Coordinates of N, CA and C in Angstrom, one line a residue:
Chain V
S29 N -66.4 21.8 -187.1 CA -65.3 22.7 -187.5 C -64.8 23.4 -186.3
Q30 N -63.5 23.9 -186.4 CA -62.9 24.5 -185.3 C -63.2 26.0 -185.2
T31 N -63.3 26.4 -184.0 CA -63.5 27.8 -183.7 C -62.7 28.3 -182.6
I32 N -62.4 29.6 -182.6 CA -61.6 30.1 -181.5 C -62.3 31.4 -181.0
H33 N -62.4 31.6 -179.7 CA -63.0 32.7 -179.2 C -62.1 33.4 -178.2
Q34 N -62.2 34.7 -178.2 CA -61.4 35.6 -177.2 C -62.4 36.5 -176.6
W35 N -62.1 36.8 -175.3 CA -62.9 37.8 -174.6 C -62.1 38.4 -173.5
P36 N -62.4 39.6 -173.1 CA -63.3 40.5 -173.7 C -62.7 41.1 -175.0
A37 N -63.6 41.7 -175.9 CA -63.1 42.2 -177.1 C -62.4 43.6 -176.9
T38 N -62.9 44.3 -175.9 CA -62.4 45.6 -175.6 C -62.3 45.8 -174.1
L39 N -61.2 46.3 -173.7 CA -61.0 46.5 -172.2 C -60.2 47.8 -172.0
V40 N -60.7 48.6 -171.0 CA -60.0 49.8 -170.6 C -59.7 49.6 -169.1
Q41 N -58.4 49.7 -168.8 CA -58.0 49.4 -167.4 C -57.1 50.5 -166.9
P42 N -57.1 50.8 -165.6 CA -56.2 51.8 -165.1 C -54.8 51.1 -164.9
V43 N -53.8 52.0 -164.9 CA -52.4 51.5 -164.6 C -52.4 50.8 -163.2
G44 N -51.8 49.7 -163.1 CA -51.7 49.0 -161.8 C -52.7 48.0 -161.5
S45 N -53.7 48.0 -162.4 CA -54.8 47.0 -162.2 C -54.5 45.7 -162.8
P46 N -55.1 44.6 -162.4 CA -54.8 43.3 -163.0 C -55.5 43.1 -164.3
L47 N -55.1 42.1 -165.0 CA -55.6 41.8 -166.4 C -55.8 40.3 -166.5
S48 N -56.9 39.9 -167.2 CA -57.1 38.6 -167.6 C -57.9 38.5 -168.9
L49 N -57.2 38.0 -169.9 CA -57.8 37.8 -171.2 C -57.9 36.3 -171.5
E50 N -59.1 35.9 -171.9 CA -59.3 34.4 -172.1 C -59.4 34.1 -173.6
C51 N -59.0 32.9 -173.9 CA -59.1 32.3 -175.2 C -59.5 30.9 -175.1
T52 N -60.5 30.5 -175.9 CA -60.9 29.1 -175.9 C -61.0 28.6 -177.4
V53 N -60.6 27.4 -177.6 CA -60.7 26.7 -178.9 C -61.7 25.6 -178.8
E54 N -62.5 25.4 -179.9 CA -63.4 24.3 -179.9 C -63.2 23.5 -181.2
G55 N -63.4 22.2 -181.1 CA -63.4 21.4 -182.3 C -62.0 20.8 -182.6
T56 N -61.1 20.9 -181.7 CA -59.8 20.3 -182.0 C -59.2 19.9 -180.6
S57 N -58.3 18.9 -180.6 CA -57.7 18.4 -179.4 C -56.2 18.7 -179.4
N58 N -55.7 19.0 -178.2 CA -54.3 19.3 -178.0 C -53.7 20.2 -179.0
P59 N -54.3 21.4 -179.2 CA -53.7 22.4 -180.2 C -52.5 23.0 -179.6
N60 N -51.7 23.6 -180.4 CA -50.7 24.6 -180.0 C -51.4 25.9 -179.8
L61 N -51.1 26.6 -178.8 CA -51.8 27.9 -178.6 C -50.8 29.0 -178.4
Y62 N -51.2 30.2 -178.9 CA -50.3 31.3 -179.0 C -51.0 32.6 -178.5
W63 N -50.2 33.5 -177.9 CA -50.6 34.8 -177.7 C -49.7 35.8 -178.4
Y64 N -50.3 36.6 -179.3 CA -49.5 37.6 -180.0 C -50.0 39.0 -179.6
R65 N -49.1 40.0 -179.7 CA -49.5 41.4 -179.6 C -49.3 42.1 -180.9
Q66 N -50.3 42.8 -181.3 CA -50.2 43.5 -182.6 C -50.1 45.0 -182.3
A67 N -49.0 45.6 -182.8 CA -48.8 47.0 -182.6 C -48.6 47.6 -184.0
A68 N -49.2 48.8 -184.2 CA -49.1 49.4 -185.5 C -47.7 49.6 -186.0
G69 N -47.5 49.1 -187.2 CA -46.1 49.2 -187.8 C -45.1 48.2 -187.3
R70 N -45.5 47.5 -186.3 CA -44.5 46.5 -185.8 C -45.0 45.1 -185.9
G71 N -46.1 44.9 -186.6 CA -46.5 43.5 -186.9 C -47.0 42.8 -185.7
L72 N -46.8 41.5 -185.7 CA -47.3 40.7 -184.6 C -46.1 40.2 -183.8
Q73 N -46.1 40.4 -182.6 CA -45.0 39.9 -181.7 C -45.5 38.8 -180.9
L74 N -44.8 37.6 -181.0 CA -45.2 36.5 -180.2 C -44.8 36.7 -178.7
L75 N -45.8 36.5 -177.9 CA -45.6 36.7 -176.4 C -45.5 35.3 -175.7
F76 N -46.4 34.4 -176.0 CA -46.4 33.1 -175.3 C -46.8 32.0 -176.3
Y77 N -46.4 30.8 -176.0 CA -46.6 29.7 -176.8 C -46.8 28.5 -175.9
S78 N -47.8 27.6 -176.2 CA -48.0 26.5 -175.4 C -48.3 25.3 -176.3
V79 N -47.6 24.1 -175.9 CA -47.9 22.9 -176.6 C -48.8 21.9 -175.8
G80 N -49.1 22.3 -174.6 CA -50.0 21.4 -173.8 C -50.3 22.1 -172.5
I81 N -51.2 21.4 -171.7 CA -51.6 21.9 -170.4 C -50.4 22.2 -169.5
G82 N -50.4 23.4 -169.0 CA -49.3 23.7 -168.1 C -48.0 24.0 -168.7
Q83 N -47.9 23.9 -170.0 CA -46.6 24.1 -170.7 C -46.6 25.4 -171.4
I84 N -45.8 26.4 -170.9 CA -45.8 27.7 -171.4 C -44.4 28.1 -171.8
S85 N -44.2 28.7 -172.9 CA -42.9 29.3 -173.3 C -43.1 30.8 -173.5
S86 N -42.3 31.5 -172.8 CA -42.3 33.0 -172.9 C -41.3 33.4 -173.9
E87 N -41.8 34.2 -174.8 CA -40.9 34.6 -175.9 C -40.1 36.0 -175.6
V88 N -40.7 36.8 -174.8 CA -40.1 38.1 -174.5 C -40.4 38.4 -173.1
P89 N -39.3 39.0 -172.4 CA -39.5 39.4 -171.0 C -40.5 40.6 -171.0
Q90 N -41.5 40.5 -170.0 CA -42.5 41.5 -170.0 C -43.3 41.4 -168.7
N91 N -44.3 42.2 -168.6 CA -45.1 42.3 -167.5 C -46.3 41.4 -167.5
L92 N -46.3 40.5 -168.5 CA -47.4 39.6 -168.6 C -47.1 38.2 -168.3
S93 N -48.1 37.3 -168.1 CA -47.9 35.9 -167.9 C -49.0 35.2 -168.6
A94 N -48.8 33.9 -168.9 CA -49.9 33.1 -169.5 C -50.0 31.8 -168.8
S95 N -51.2 31.2 -168.9 CA -51.5 29.9 -168.3 C -52.4 29.1 -169.2
R96 N -52.3 27.8 -169.1 CA -53.1 26.9 -169.8 C -53.7 25.9 -168.9
P97 N -54.8 26.2 -168.2 CA -55.3 25.3 -167.2 C -56.1 24.1 -167.8
Q98 N -56.5 24.3 -169.0 CA -57.2 23.2 -169.7 C -56.7 23.1 -171.1
D99 N -56.9 21.9 -171.8 CA -56.4 21.7 -173.1 C -56.7 22.8 -174.1
R100 N -57.9 23.3 -174.1 CA -58.3 24.3 -175.1 C -58.5 25.7 -174.5
Q101 N -57.9 26.0 -173.4 CA -58.1 27.3 -172.8 C -56.7 27.9 -172.6
F102 N -56.6 29.2 -172.9 CA -55.3 29.9 -172.8 C -55.6 31.3 -172.3
I103 N -54.9 31.6 -171.2 CA -55.2 32.9 -170.5 C -54.0 33.7 -170.4
L104 N -54.2 35.0 -170.7 CA -53.1 36.0 -170.6 C -53.4 36.9 -169.4
S105 N -52.4 37.1 -168.6 CA -52.7 37.8 -167.3 C -51.6 38.8 -167.0
S106 N -52.0 39.7 -166.1 CA -51.0 40.6 -165.5 C -51.4 40.9 -164.1
K107 N -50.5 41.1 -163.2 CA -50.9 41.4 -161.8 C -51.0 43.0 -161.7
K108 N -50.2 43.7 -162.5 CA -50.2 45.2 -162.5 C -49.9 45.7 -163.8
L109 N -50.9 46.2 -164.5 CA -50.7 46.7 -165.8 C -49.9 48.0 -165.9
L110 N -49.1 48.1 -167.0 CA -48.4 49.3 -167.3 C -49.0 50.0 -168.5
L111 N -48.7 51.2 -168.7 CA -49.2 51.9 -169.9 C -48.7 51.2 -171.2
S112 N -47.5 50.7 -171.1 CA -46.9 50.1 -172.3 C -47.6 48.7 -172.7
D113 N -48.5 48.3 -171.8 CA -49.2 47.0 -172.1 C -50.4 47.2 -173.0
S114 N -50.7 48.5 -173.3 CA -51.8 48.8 -174.2 C -51.5 48.2 -175.6
G115 N -52.5 47.7 -176.2 CA -52.3 47.1 -177.5 C -53.4 46.1 -177.9
F116 N -53.3 45.5 -179.0 CA -54.2 44.5 -179.6 C -53.7 43.1 -179.4
Y117 N -54.4 42.3 -178.6 CA -53.9 41.0 -178.3 C -54.6 39.9 -179.1
L118 N -53.9 39.1 -179.7 CA -54.5 38.0 -180.5 C -54.1 36.7 -180.0
C119 N -55.1 35.8 -179.9 CA -54.9 34.4 -179.6 C -55.0 33.6 -180.9
A120 N -54.2 32.6 -181.0 CA -54.2 31.7 -182.2 C -54.0 30.3 -181.8
W121 N -54.4 29.4 -182.7 CA -54.1 28.0 -182.5 C -53.6 27.4 -183.8
S122 N -52.8 26.3 -183.6 CA -52.4 25.5 -184.8 C -52.5 24.0 -184.4
T123 N -52.4 23.2 -185.4 CA -52.4 21.8 -185.2 C -51.2 21.3 -184.4
P124 N -51.3 20.2 -183.6 CA -50.3 19.8 -182.8 C -49.0 19.5 -183.5
D125 N -47.9 19.4 -182.7 CA -46.5 19.4 -183.3 C -46.4 18.5 -184.5
R126 N -46.8 17.3 -184.4 CA -46.5 16.3 -185.4 C -47.3 16.7 -186.7
G127 N -48.4 17.4 -186.5 CA -49.1 17.7 -187.7 C -49.1 19.2 -188.0
F128 N -48.0 19.8 -187.5 CA -48.0 21.3 -187.7 C -47.8 21.6 -189.1
T129 N -48.7 22.5 -189.6 CA -48.6 22.9 -191.0 C -48.1 24.3 -191.2
G130 N -47.9 25.0 -190.1 CA -47.5 26.4 -190.1 C -48.6 27.3 -190.2
E131 N -49.8 26.9 -190.3 CA -51.0 27.8 -190.4 C -51.5 28.0 -189.1
L132 N -51.7 29.3 -188.8 CA -52.3 29.7 -187.5 C -53.7 30.2 -187.8
F133 N -54.6 29.9 -186.8 CA -56.0 30.4 -186.9 C -56.2 31.3 -185.7
F134 N -56.5 32.5 -186.1 CA -56.6 33.6 -185.1 C -58.0 33.9 -184.6
G135 N -58.0 34.4 -183.4 CA -59.3 34.9 -182.8 C -59.5 36.3 -183.2
E136 N -60.6 36.8 -182.6 CA -61.1 38.1 -183.0 C -60.2 39.3 -182.4
G137 N -59.4 38.9 -181.4 CA -58.6 39.9 -180.8 C -59.2 40.7 -179.7
S138 N -58.4 41.2 -178.8 CA -58.8 41.9 -177.6 C -58.0 43.2 -177.6
R139 N -58.7 44.3 -177.6 CA -58.0 45.6 -177.6 C -58.0 46.1 -176.1
L140 N -56.8 46.3 -175.6 CA -56.6 46.7 -174.3 C -56.0 48.1 -174.3
T141 N -56.7 49.0 -173.5 CA -56.2 50.4 -173.3 C -55.9 50.6 -171.8
V142 N -54.7 50.9 -171.5 CA -54.3 51.1 -170.1 C -54.2 52.6 -170.0
L143 N -54.9 53.2 -169.0 CA -54.9 54.6 -168.8 C -54.2 55.0 -167.5
Chain D
A11 N -31.7 34.9 -184.0 CA -33.1 34.8 -184.1 C -33.6 35.2 -185.5
Q12 N -34.7 34.6 -185.9 CA -35.2 35.0 -187.2 C -35.8 36.4 -187.2
S13 N -35.8 37.0 -188.3 CA -36.5 38.3 -188.4 C -37.1 38.4 -189.8
V14 N -38.1 39.2 -189.9 CA -38.8 39.3 -191.2 C -39.0 40.8 -191.5
S15 N -38.6 41.3 -192.6 CA -38.8 42.7 -193.0 C -39.7 42.9 -194.1
Q16 N -40.6 43.8 -194.0 CA -41.5 44.2 -195.0 C -41.2 45.6 -195.4
H17 N -40.9 45.8 -196.7 CA -40.3 47.1 -197.0 C -41.2 48.3 -197.0
N18 N -42.4 48.1 -197.2 CA -43.4 49.2 -197.2 C -44.3 49.1 -196.1
H19 N -44.5 50.2 -195.4 CA -45.5 50.2 -194.3 C -46.9 50.6 -194.9
H20 N -47.0 51.4 -195.9 CA -48.2 51.9 -196.5 C -48.1 51.9 -198.0
V21 N -49.1 51.4 -198.7 CA -49.1 51.4 -200.1 C -50.5 51.9 -200.5
I22 N -50.6 52.9 -201.5 CA -51.8 53.4 -202.0 C -51.8 53.1 -203.5
L23 N -52.9 52.5 -203.9 CA -53.0 52.1 -205.4 C -54.4 52.5 -205.9
S24 N -54.5 52.6 -207.2 CA -55.8 52.7 -207.8 C -56.2 51.3 -208.3
E25 N -57.5 51.1 -208.4 CA -58.0 49.8 -208.9 C -57.4 49.5 -210.3
A26 N -57.1 48.2 -210.5 CA -56.6 47.7 -211.7 C -55.0 47.8 -211.7
A27 N -54.5 48.6 -210.8 CA -53.0 48.6 -210.7 C -52.4 47.3 -210.3
S28 N -51.2 47.1 -210.5 CA -50.5 45.9 -210.1 C -49.9 46.2 -208.7
L29 N -49.8 45.1 -207.9 CA -49.4 45.2 -206.5 C -48.2 44.3 -206.3
E30 N -47.1 44.8 -205.7 CA -46.1 43.9 -205.2 C -45.6 44.4 -203.9
L31 N -45.6 43.4 -202.9 CA -45.2 43.7 -201.6 C -44.0 42.9 -201.3
G32 N -42.9 43.6 -200.8 CA -41.7 42.9 -200.5 C -41.6 42.3 -199.2
C33 N -40.9 41.2 -199.1 CA -40.7 40.5 -197.8 C -39.3 39.8 -197.9
N34 N -38.5 40.1 -196.9 CA -37.2 39.4 -196.7 C -37.1 38.9 -195.3
Y35 N -36.5 37.7 -195.2 CA -36.3 37.1 -193.9 C -34.8 36.8 -193.7
S36 N -34.5 36.7 -192.4 CA -33.1 36.4 -192.1 C -33.1 35.0 -191.4
Y37 N -32.7 34.0 -192.1 CA -32.5 32.7 -191.5 C -31.9 31.8 -192.6
G38 N -30.8 31.2 -192.3 CA -30.1 30.4 -193.4 C -30.6 29.0 -193.6
G39 N -31.5 28.5 -192.8 CA -31.9 27.1 -192.9 C -33.2 27.0 -193.6
T40 N -33.8 25.8 -193.5 CA -35.1 25.6 -194.2 C -36.2 26.3 -193.6
V41 N -37.0 26.9 -194.4 CA -38.2 27.7 -193.9 C -39.5 27.4 -194.6
N42 N -40.5 27.6 -193.9 CA -41.9 27.7 -194.5 C -42.2 29.1 -194.5
L43 N -42.9 29.6 -195.5 CA -43.2 31.0 -195.7 C -44.7 31.2 -195.9
F44 N -45.2 32.3 -195.4 CA -46.6 32.6 -195.4 C -46.9 34.1 -195.7
W45 N -48.0 34.3 -196.3 CA -48.6 35.7 -196.3 C -50.0 35.6 -195.6
Y46 N -50.2 36.4 -194.7 CA -51.5 36.5 -194.0 C -52.1 37.9 -194.4
V47 N -53.4 38.0 -194.3 CA -54.1 39.2 -194.6 C -55.2 39.5 -193.6
Q48 N -55.3 40.7 -193.3 CA -56.4 41.2 -192.3 C -57.2 42.2 -193.0
Y49 N -58.4 41.9 -193.4 CA -59.3 42.8 -194.0 C -60.0 43.6 -192.9
P50 N -60.4 44.8 -193.2 CA -61.0 45.7 -192.1 C -62.1 45.0 -191.3
G51 N -61.9 44.9 -190.0 CA -62.9 44.3 -189.2 C -63.0 42.8 -189.2
Q52 N -62.0 42.2 -189.8 CA -62.0 40.7 -189.9 C -60.8 40.1 -189.2
H53 N -60.9 38.8 -189.0 CA -59.7 38.1 -188.4 C -58.6 38.1 -189.4
L54 N -57.4 37.9 -188.8 CA -56.2 37.6 -189.6 C -56.4 36.2 -190.3
Q55 N -56.1 36.1 -191.5 CA -56.3 34.8 -192.2 C -55.2 34.6 -193.2
L56 N -55.0 33.3 -193.5 CA -53.9 32.9 -194.4 C -54.3 33.2 -195.8
L57 N -53.4 33.8 -196.5 CA -53.5 34.2 -197.9 C -52.9 33.1 -198.8
L58 N -51.6 32.7 -198.5 CA -51.0 31.7 -199.2 C -49.7 31.2 -198.4
K59 N -49.2 30.1 -198.8 CA -48.1 29.5 -198.1 C -47.1 28.8 -199.0
Y60 N -45.9 28.7 -198.7 CA -44.9 28.0 -199.4 C -44.2 27.0 -198.4
F61 N -44.2 25.7 -198.8 CA -43.5 24.7 -198.0 C -42.3 24.2 -198.8
S62 N -42.5 23.8 -200.0 CA -41.5 23.2 -200.8 C -42.0 23.1 -202.3
G63 N -41.1 22.7 -203.2 CA -41.6 22.6 -204.6 C -41.5 23.8 -205.4
D64 N -42.5 24.0 -206.2 CA -42.5 25.2 -207.1 C -42.4 26.5 -206.3
P65 N -41.4 27.3 -206.5 CA -41.3 28.5 -205.7 C -42.3 29.6 -206.0
L66 N -43.1 29.4 -207.0 CA -44.2 30.3 -207.3 C -45.5 29.7 -206.8
V67 N -46.1 30.3 -205.8 CA -47.3 29.7 -205.2 C -48.4 30.7 -205.4
K68 N -49.6 30.1 -205.6 CA -50.8 30.8 -205.8 C -51.7 30.7 -204.6
G69 N -52.3 31.8 -204.2 CA -53.2 31.8 -203.1 C -54.6 32.2 -203.5
I70 N -55.4 32.6 -202.5 CA -56.8 33.0 -202.8 C -56.8 34.4 -203.4
K71 N -57.9 34.7 -204.1 CA -58.2 36.0 -204.6 C -57.2 36.5 -205.6
G72 N -56.6 35.6 -206.3 CA -55.6 36.0 -207.4 C -54.3 36.4 -207.0
F73 N -53.9 36.2 -205.7 CA -52.6 36.5 -205.2 C -51.6 35.4 -205.5
E74 N -50.4 35.8 -205.7 CA -49.3 34.8 -205.8 C -48.1 35.4 -205.1
A75 N -47.1 34.5 -204.8 CA -45.9 34.9 -204.2 C -44.8 34.0 -204.7
E76 N -43.6 34.6 -204.8 CA -42.4 33.9 -205.3 C -41.4 33.8 -204.3
F77 N -40.9 32.6 -204.0 CA -39.8 32.4 -203.1 C -38.5 32.4 -203.9
I78 N -37.6 33.3 -203.5 CA -36.3 33.3 -204.1 C -35.3 33.1 -203.0
K79 N -34.8 31.8 -203.0 CA -34.0 31.4 -201.9 C -32.7 32.2 -201.8
S80 N -32.1 32.5 -202.9 CA -30.8 33.2 -202.9 C -31.0 34.7 -202.4
K81 N -32.2 35.2 -202.5 CA -32.4 36.5 -202.0 C -33.1 36.6 -200.6
F82 N -33.4 35.4 -200.1 CA -34.2 35.3 -198.8 C -35.5 36.1 -198.9
S83 N -36.1 36.0 -200.1 CA -37.3 36.9 -200.3 C -38.5 36.0 -200.6
F84 N -39.7 36.6 -200.3 CA -41.0 36.0 -200.6 C -42.0 37.1 -200.9
N85 N -41.9 37.6 -202.0 CA -42.7 38.8 -202.4 C -44.1 38.4 -202.9
L86 N -45.0 39.2 -202.5 CA -46.4 39.0 -202.8 C -46.8 39.8 -204.0
R87 N -47.6 39.3 -204.9 CA -48.0 40.0 -206.1 C -49.5 39.8 -206.5
K88 N -50.0 40.8 -207.1 CA -51.3 40.6 -207.7 C -51.3 41.5 -208.9
P89 N -51.7 41.0 -210.1 CA -51.6 41.8 -211.3 C -52.5 43.0 -211.4
S90 N -53.7 42.8 -210.8 CA -54.7 43.8 -211.0 C -55.6 43.9 -209.7
V91 N -55.4 44.9 -208.9 CA -56.0 44.9 -207.6 C -57.5 45.5 -207.7
Q92 N -58.2 45.1 -206.7 CA -59.6 45.6 -206.6 C -59.8 46.3 -205.3
W93 N -60.8 47.1 -205.2 CA -61.0 47.9 -204.0 C -61.1 47.0 -202.7
S94 N -61.6 45.8 -203.0 CA -61.8 44.8 -201.8 C -60.4 44.2 -201.4
D95 N -59.4 44.6 -202.0 CA -58.0 44.1 -201.6 C -57.5 45.1 -200.5
T96 N -58.2 46.1 -200.2 CA -57.8 47.0 -199.1 C -57.7 46.2 -197.8
A97 N -56.5 46.2 -197.2 CA -56.3 45.3 -196.1 C -54.8 45.5 -195.6
E98 N -54.5 44.9 -194.5 CA -53.1 44.9 -194.0 C -52.6 43.5 -194.3
Y99 N -51.4 43.4 -194.8 CA -50.8 42.2 -195.3 C -49.5 41.9 -194.5
F100 N -49.4 40.7 -194.0 CA -48.3 40.3 -193.1 C -47.5 39.1 -193.7
C101 N -46.2 39.2 -193.8 CA -45.4 38.1 -194.2 C -44.9 37.4 -192.9
A102 N -44.8 36.1 -193.0 CA -44.4 35.3 -191.8 C -43.5 34.2 -192.2
V103 N -42.6 33.8 -191.3 CA -41.7 32.7 -191.6 C -41.7 31.7 -190.4
N104 N -41.6 30.5 -190.8 CA -41.4 29.4 -189.8 C -40.1 28.8 -190.1
A105 N -39.1 29.1 -189.2 CA -37.8 28.5 -189.3 C -37.8 27.1 -188.7
L106 N -37.8 26.1 -189.5 CA -38.1 24.8 -189.1 C -37.2 24.2 -188.0
Q107 N -35.9 24.3 -188.1 CA -35.1 23.7 -187.1 C -34.9 24.6 -185.9
A108 N -35.0 25.9 -186.1 CA -34.7 26.8 -185.0 C -35.9 27.2 -184.2
A109 N -37.1 27.3 -184.8 CA -38.2 27.9 -184.1 C -39.3 27.0 -183.8
G110 N -39.2 25.7 -184.1 CA -40.3 24.8 -183.8 C -41.6 25.2 -184.5
N111 N -42.6 25.2 -183.8 CA -43.9 25.5 -184.4 C -44.4 26.9 -184.1
K112 N -43.5 27.8 -184.4 CA -43.8 29.2 -184.2 C -43.6 30.0 -185.5
L113 N -44.3 31.1 -185.7 CA -44.2 32.0 -186.8 C -43.6 33.3 -186.3
T114 N -42.7 33.8 -187.1 CA -42.2 35.2 -186.9 C -42.8 36.0 -188.0
F115 N -43.4 37.1 -187.6 CA -44.2 38.0 -188.5 C -43.4 39.3 -188.9
G116 N -43.6 39.8 -190.0 CA -43.1 41.1 -190.4 C -44.0 42.2 -189.8
G117 N -43.6 43.4 -190.1 CA -44.3 44.6 -189.5 C -45.6 44.9 -190.2
G118 N -45.9 44.3 -191.3 CA -47.2 44.5 -192.0 C -47.1 45.6 -193.0
T119 N -47.9 45.5 -194.0 CA -48.1 46.6 -195.0 C -49.5 46.9 -195.1
R120 N -49.9 48.1 -194.9 CA -51.3 48.6 -195.1 C -51.5 49.0 -196.6
V121 N -52.4 48.3 -197.2 CA -52.7 48.6 -198.6 C -54.1 49.2 -198.7
L122 N -54.1 50.4 -199.4 CA -55.3 51.1 -199.6 C -55.5 51.1 -201.2
V123 N -56.6 50.5 -201.6 CA -57.0 50.6 -203.0 C -58.1 51.6 -203.2
K124 N -57.8 52.6 -204.0 CA -58.8 53.6 -204.3 C -59.7 53.2 -205.5
P125 N -61.0 53.4 -205.3 CA -61.9 52.9 -206.4 C -61.8 53.9 -207.6

């Protein structure tokens, strides 16, 4: 069966420090991968989307970047965190394009607090 | 761009009461529609989905939703809620021609069921 893991689960970082959140998927090949940010009252905002290694689509301009160095690994990064980067970050995967059902499978989430 | 609106941010009910959560989307083309649920301390998970056919779809745990194309709506209902239905509920849309394999989520509705 497929599983998705995110880490770290909780992170407290000072303003200006770098960030790296990792997400890995097991049990599937060539998944679509997503990074969402969940903010209270504002639902889930899609940040990045990837259909394959090295292929990243950025949905909103921001202080963050994403990379996909391996088929089932998706990394969210920042060189210098801002206070506004605080939030709950969710990684998700879905079946590849031709088999896309619209269903996303979410990880446990990573709560980032920038002080 | 597509958008999804959920009318209520917070709903408080007593057990056995009926629940209806509103969801409207803005996109004139073909859509797939979803309701996701996040129970306290758990992953976001799919509750039900509509792709085509019967506009009244049934999901897990006694939930159902009705797609009304003329109203661009996909409201979620449950005739009699239980305490265990306390959760946050998200409506989501996949605009097939415009958005590829991405979901746009609403702001979420927090539902509290009092025992």
